[in-house]
Coordinates of C-alpha atoms and ligand atoms in Angstrom, one line a residue:
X285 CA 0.8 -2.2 -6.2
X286 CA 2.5 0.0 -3.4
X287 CA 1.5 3.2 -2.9
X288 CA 3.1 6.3 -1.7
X289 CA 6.9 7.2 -2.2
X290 CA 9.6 5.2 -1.9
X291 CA 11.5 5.7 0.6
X292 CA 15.0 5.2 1.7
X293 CA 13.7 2.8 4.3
X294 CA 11.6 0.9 1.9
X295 CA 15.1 0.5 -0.2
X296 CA 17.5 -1.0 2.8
X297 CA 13.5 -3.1 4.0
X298 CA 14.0 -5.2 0.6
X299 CA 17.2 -6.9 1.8
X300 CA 14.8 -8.2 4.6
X301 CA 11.8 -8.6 2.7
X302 CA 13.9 -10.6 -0.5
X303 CA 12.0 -8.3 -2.7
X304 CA 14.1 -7.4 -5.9
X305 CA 14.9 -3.4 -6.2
X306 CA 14.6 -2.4 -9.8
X307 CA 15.9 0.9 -11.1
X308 CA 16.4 2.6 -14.6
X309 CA 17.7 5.4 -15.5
X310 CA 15.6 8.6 -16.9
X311 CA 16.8 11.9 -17.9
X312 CA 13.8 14.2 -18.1
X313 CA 10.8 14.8 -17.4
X314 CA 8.6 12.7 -20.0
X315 CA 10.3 9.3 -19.4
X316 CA 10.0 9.9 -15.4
X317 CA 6.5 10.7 -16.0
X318 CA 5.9 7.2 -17.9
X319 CA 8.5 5.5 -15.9
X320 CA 7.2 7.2 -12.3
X321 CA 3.4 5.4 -13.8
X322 CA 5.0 1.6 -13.2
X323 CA 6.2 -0.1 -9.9
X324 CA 9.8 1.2 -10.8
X325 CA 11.2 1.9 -7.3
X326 CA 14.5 4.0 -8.6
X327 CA 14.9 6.8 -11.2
X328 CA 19.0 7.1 -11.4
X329 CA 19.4 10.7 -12.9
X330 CA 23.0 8.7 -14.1
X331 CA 25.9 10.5 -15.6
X332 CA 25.4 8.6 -18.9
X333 CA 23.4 11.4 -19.5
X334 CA 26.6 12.5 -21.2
X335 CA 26.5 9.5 -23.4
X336 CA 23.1 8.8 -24.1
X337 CA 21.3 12.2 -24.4
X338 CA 24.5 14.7 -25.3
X339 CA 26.5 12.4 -27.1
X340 CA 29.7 12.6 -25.6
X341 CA 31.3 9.6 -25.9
X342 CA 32.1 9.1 -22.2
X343 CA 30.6 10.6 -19.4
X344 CA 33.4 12.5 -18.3
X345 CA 32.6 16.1 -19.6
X346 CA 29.4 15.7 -17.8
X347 CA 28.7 19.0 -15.1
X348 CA 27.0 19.5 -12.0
X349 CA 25.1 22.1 -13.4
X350 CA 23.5 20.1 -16.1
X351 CA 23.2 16.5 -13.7
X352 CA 21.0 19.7 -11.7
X353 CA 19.1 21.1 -14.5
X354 CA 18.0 17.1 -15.5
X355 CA 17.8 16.3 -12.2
X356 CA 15.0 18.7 -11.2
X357 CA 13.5 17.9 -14.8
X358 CA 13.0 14.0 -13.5
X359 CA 11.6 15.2 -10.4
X360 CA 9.0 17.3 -11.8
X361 CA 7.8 13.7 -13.5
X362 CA 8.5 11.2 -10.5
X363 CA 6.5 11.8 -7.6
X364 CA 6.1 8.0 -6.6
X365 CA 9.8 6.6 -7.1
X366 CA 12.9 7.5 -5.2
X367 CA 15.1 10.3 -7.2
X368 CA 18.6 9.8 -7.1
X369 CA 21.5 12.3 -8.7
X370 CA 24.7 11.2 -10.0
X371 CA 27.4 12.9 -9.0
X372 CA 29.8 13.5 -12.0
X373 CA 33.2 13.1 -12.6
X374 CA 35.6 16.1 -10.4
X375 CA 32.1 17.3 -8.6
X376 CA 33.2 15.1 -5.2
X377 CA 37.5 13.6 -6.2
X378 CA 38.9 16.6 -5.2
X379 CA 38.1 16.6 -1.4
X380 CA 35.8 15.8 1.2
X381 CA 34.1 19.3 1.4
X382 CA 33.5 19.9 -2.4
X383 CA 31.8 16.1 -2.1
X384 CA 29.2 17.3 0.7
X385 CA 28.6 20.8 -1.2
X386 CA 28.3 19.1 -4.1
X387 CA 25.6 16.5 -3.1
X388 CA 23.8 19.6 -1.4
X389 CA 23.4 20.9 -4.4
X390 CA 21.6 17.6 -6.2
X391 CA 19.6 17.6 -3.2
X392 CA 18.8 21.1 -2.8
X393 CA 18.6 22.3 -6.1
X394 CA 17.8 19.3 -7.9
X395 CA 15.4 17.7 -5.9
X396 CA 16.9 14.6 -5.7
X397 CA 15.8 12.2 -2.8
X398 CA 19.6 10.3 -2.7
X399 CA 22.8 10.1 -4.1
X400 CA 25.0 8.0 -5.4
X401 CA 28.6 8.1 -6.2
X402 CA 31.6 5.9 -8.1
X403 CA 34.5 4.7 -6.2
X404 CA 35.3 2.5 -3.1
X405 CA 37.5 2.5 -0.7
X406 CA 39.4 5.8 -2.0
X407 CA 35.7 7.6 -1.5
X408 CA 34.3 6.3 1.9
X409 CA 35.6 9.5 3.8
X410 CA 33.3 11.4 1.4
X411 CA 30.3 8.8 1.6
X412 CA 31.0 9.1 5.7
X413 CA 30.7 12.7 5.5
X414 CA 28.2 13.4 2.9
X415 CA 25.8 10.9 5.0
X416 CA 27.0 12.7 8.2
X417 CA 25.4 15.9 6.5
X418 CA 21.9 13.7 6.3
X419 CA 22.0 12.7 2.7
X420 CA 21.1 9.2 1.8
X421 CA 24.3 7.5 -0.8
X422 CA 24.4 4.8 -3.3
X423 CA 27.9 3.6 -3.3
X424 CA 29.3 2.0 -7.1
X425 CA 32.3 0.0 -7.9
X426 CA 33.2 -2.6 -10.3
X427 CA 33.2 -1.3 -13.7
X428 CA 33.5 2.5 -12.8
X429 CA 32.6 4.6 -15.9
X430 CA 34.5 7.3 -14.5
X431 CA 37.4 5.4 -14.3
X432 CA 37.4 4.6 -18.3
X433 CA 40.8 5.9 -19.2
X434 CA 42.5 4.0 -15.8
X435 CA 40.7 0.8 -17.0
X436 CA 41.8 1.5 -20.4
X437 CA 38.4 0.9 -21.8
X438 CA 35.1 -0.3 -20.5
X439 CA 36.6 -3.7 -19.0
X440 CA 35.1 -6.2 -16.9
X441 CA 36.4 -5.8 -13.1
X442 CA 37.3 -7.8 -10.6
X443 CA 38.1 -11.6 -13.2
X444 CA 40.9 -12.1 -10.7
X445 CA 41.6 -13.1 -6.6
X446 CA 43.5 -10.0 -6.7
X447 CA 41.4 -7.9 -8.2
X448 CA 38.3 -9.5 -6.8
X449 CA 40.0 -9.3 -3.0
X450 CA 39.6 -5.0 -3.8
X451 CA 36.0 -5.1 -4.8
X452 CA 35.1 -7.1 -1.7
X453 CA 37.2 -4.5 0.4
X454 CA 35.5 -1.8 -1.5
X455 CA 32.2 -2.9 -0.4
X456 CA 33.0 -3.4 2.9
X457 CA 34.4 0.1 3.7
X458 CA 31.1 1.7 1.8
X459 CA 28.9 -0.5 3.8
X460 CA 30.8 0.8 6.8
X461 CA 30.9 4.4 6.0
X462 CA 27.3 4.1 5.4
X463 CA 25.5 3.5 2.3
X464 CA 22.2 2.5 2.1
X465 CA 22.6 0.5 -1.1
X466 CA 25.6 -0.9 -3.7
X467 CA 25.6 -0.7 -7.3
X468 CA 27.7 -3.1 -8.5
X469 CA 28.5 -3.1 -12.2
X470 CA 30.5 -5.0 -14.5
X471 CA 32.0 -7.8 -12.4
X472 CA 31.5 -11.5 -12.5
X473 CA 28.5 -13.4 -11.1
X474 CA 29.4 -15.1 -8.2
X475 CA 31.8 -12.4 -7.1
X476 CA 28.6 -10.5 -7.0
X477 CA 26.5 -13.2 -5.1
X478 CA 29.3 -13.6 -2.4
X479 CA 29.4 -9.9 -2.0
X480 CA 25.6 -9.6 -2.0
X481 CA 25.3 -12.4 0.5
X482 CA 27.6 -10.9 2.8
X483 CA 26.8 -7.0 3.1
X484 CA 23.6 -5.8 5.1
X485 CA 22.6 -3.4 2.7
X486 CA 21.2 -4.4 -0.5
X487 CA 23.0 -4.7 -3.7
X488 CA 21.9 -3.8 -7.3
X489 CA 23.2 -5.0 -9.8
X490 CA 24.4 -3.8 -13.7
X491 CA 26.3 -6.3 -15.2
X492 CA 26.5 -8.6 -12.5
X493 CA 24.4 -11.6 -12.7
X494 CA 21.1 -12.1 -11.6
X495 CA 21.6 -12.8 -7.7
X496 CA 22.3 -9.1 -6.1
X497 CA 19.0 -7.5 -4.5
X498 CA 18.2 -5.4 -7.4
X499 CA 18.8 -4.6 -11.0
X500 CA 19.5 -1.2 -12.6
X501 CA 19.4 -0.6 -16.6
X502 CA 19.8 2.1 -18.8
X503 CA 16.4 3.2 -19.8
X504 CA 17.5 3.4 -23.7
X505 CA 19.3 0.4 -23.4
X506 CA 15.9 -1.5 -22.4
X507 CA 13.8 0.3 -24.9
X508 CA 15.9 -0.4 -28.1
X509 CA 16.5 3.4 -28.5
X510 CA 20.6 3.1 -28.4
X511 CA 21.5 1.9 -32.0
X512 CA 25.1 1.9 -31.0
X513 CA 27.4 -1.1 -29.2
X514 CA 24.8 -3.2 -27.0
X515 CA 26.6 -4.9 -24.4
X516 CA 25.9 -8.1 -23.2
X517 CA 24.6 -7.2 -20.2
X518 CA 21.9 -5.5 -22.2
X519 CA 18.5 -7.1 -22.9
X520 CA 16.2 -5.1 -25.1
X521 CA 12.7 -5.3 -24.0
X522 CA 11.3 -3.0 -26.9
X523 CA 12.7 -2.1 -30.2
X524 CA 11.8 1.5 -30.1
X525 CA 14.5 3.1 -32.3
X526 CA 12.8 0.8 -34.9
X527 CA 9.2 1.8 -33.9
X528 CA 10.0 5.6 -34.1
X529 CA 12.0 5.6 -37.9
X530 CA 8.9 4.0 -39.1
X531 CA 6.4 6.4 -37.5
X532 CA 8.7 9.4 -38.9
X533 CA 8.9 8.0 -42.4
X534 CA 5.4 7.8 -42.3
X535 CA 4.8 11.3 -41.2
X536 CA 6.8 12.1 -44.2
X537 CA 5.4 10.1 -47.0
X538 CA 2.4 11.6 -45.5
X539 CA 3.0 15.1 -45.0
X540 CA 4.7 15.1 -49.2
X541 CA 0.8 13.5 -50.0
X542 CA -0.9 16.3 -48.7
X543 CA -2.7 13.2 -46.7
X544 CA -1.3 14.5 -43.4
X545 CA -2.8 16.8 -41.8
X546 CA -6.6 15.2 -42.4
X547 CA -9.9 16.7 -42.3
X548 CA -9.8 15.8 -38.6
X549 CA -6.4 18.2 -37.8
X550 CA -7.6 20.9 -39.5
X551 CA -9.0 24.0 -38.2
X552 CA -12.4 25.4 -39.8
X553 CA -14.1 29.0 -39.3
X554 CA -17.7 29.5 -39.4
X555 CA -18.7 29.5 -43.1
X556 CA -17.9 33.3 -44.9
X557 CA -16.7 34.3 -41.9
X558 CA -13.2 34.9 -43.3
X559 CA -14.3 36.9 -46.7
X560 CA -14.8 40.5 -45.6
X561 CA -18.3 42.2 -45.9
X562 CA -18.3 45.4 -47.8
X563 CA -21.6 46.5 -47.3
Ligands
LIG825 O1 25.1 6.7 -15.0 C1 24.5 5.7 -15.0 O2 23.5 5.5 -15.8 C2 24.8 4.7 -14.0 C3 24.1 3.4 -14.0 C4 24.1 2.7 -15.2 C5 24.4 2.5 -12.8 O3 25.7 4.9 -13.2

């Protein structure tokens, strides 16, 4: 097992090395804590935040503030794996200088190590200038949540040469602006293996078949805890929305028998300690 942080380096090494990045999401403190205590090399504080733990049903009325309030949350868990903050939707579209304050805030406040952002080639003067201010970026295109209501729904990108031709371009102005790593989601297979092949920093894959340099998840997606739509990107590793209804029913069969809490959970003074002496 590696020990000691991970580090930007070790992140852009693995494209030499062949090792595969993997990444998961986490939102607070507890799940970094468990997640920071495997070989997980990336905690993504993502922007489905707004999805999985507010229940919004997009992630588009996420807010800096709260992607800085989780963000220093994770941190105070994860002291082994590489933090990175999302930046939400209108915290970096409307210009180049709200981008780099922005990200100075995820770093500064938040304690993330990185960032990473949605959009190609419309965003590499913002990835250029926010990496010019010394902050390490993880690019995303493909199936950009952000985007939802251009896409008109959570679509597969890029089944076309057209389409396809505009991923590859977005890559390619990202890699050039100076991203450290690509998060490709929600694209076809080998348009992600010819991309992946091509760019010198690594790619990471959601959505994307099994041949970019790393894989990212939702962490509630792998552990069964999301009993909405699963997509079928999604493999469930655990069943853990299951595993928790049954420990809660039992608390309360239990709790209605008076055979929770036990002679073990319970308190006991010294005996007639607690009847008052009158003489
Ligand atoms: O917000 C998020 O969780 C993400 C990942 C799924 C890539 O952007």
């Amino acid at each position: 097992m590696d020990v000691g942080p991970v580090t930007v380096p070790d992140i852009l090494e693995r494209k030499i090395s062949g090792k595969k990045i993997t990444a998961l999401t986490a939102y607070d403190y507890s799940f970094a804590k468990l997640l920071d205590a495997t070989e997980i090399d990336i905690i993504l504080v993502g922007d489905s935040l707004g999805m999985v733990s507010l229940g919004h049903e997009n992630t588009l009325a996420v807010t800096l503030e709260k992607m800085i309030d989780h963000t220093q949350a994770v941190k105070r868990g994860a002291i082994r794996a590489l933090v990175v903050g999302d930046m939400p939707f209108m915290s970096y579209q409307v210009s180049v200088e709200q981008a780099v304050t922005n990200a100075g805030r995820l770093i500064q406040e938040g304690g993330a190590s990185a960032i990473k952002l949605e959009g190609g080639t419309f965003m590499a003067d913002r990835v250029q200038a926010i990496v010019h201010a010394g902050i390490p970026v993880i690019g995303h295109i493909g199936l950009t949540p952000q985007s939802v209501n251009q896409f008109g729904g959570y679509k597969v990108q890029g089944k076309n040469y057209f389409d396809s031709q505009k991923i590859r371009q977005d890559a390619n102005d990202l890699q050039n602006a100076g991203i450290f790593a690509l998060v490709m989601e929600g694209i076809p297979g080998e348009l992600a293996e010819e991309i992946t092949a091509k760019l010198k920093v690594p790619t990471i894959g959601i959505g994307a078949g099994n041949k970019c340099d790393g894989q990212i998840l939702v962490l509630h997606d792998l552990l069964g805890l999301n009993q909405n739509f699963v997509p079928k990107f999604v493999k469930q590793y655990a069943q853990l929305a299951d595993n928790l209804k049954n420990a809660v029913s039992e608390y309360i069969l239990e709790v209605r028998a008076e055979s929770f809490p036990g002679q073990e959970h319970t308190y006991r003074s010294k005996k007639g300690q607690l009847k008052q002496v009158n003489d």
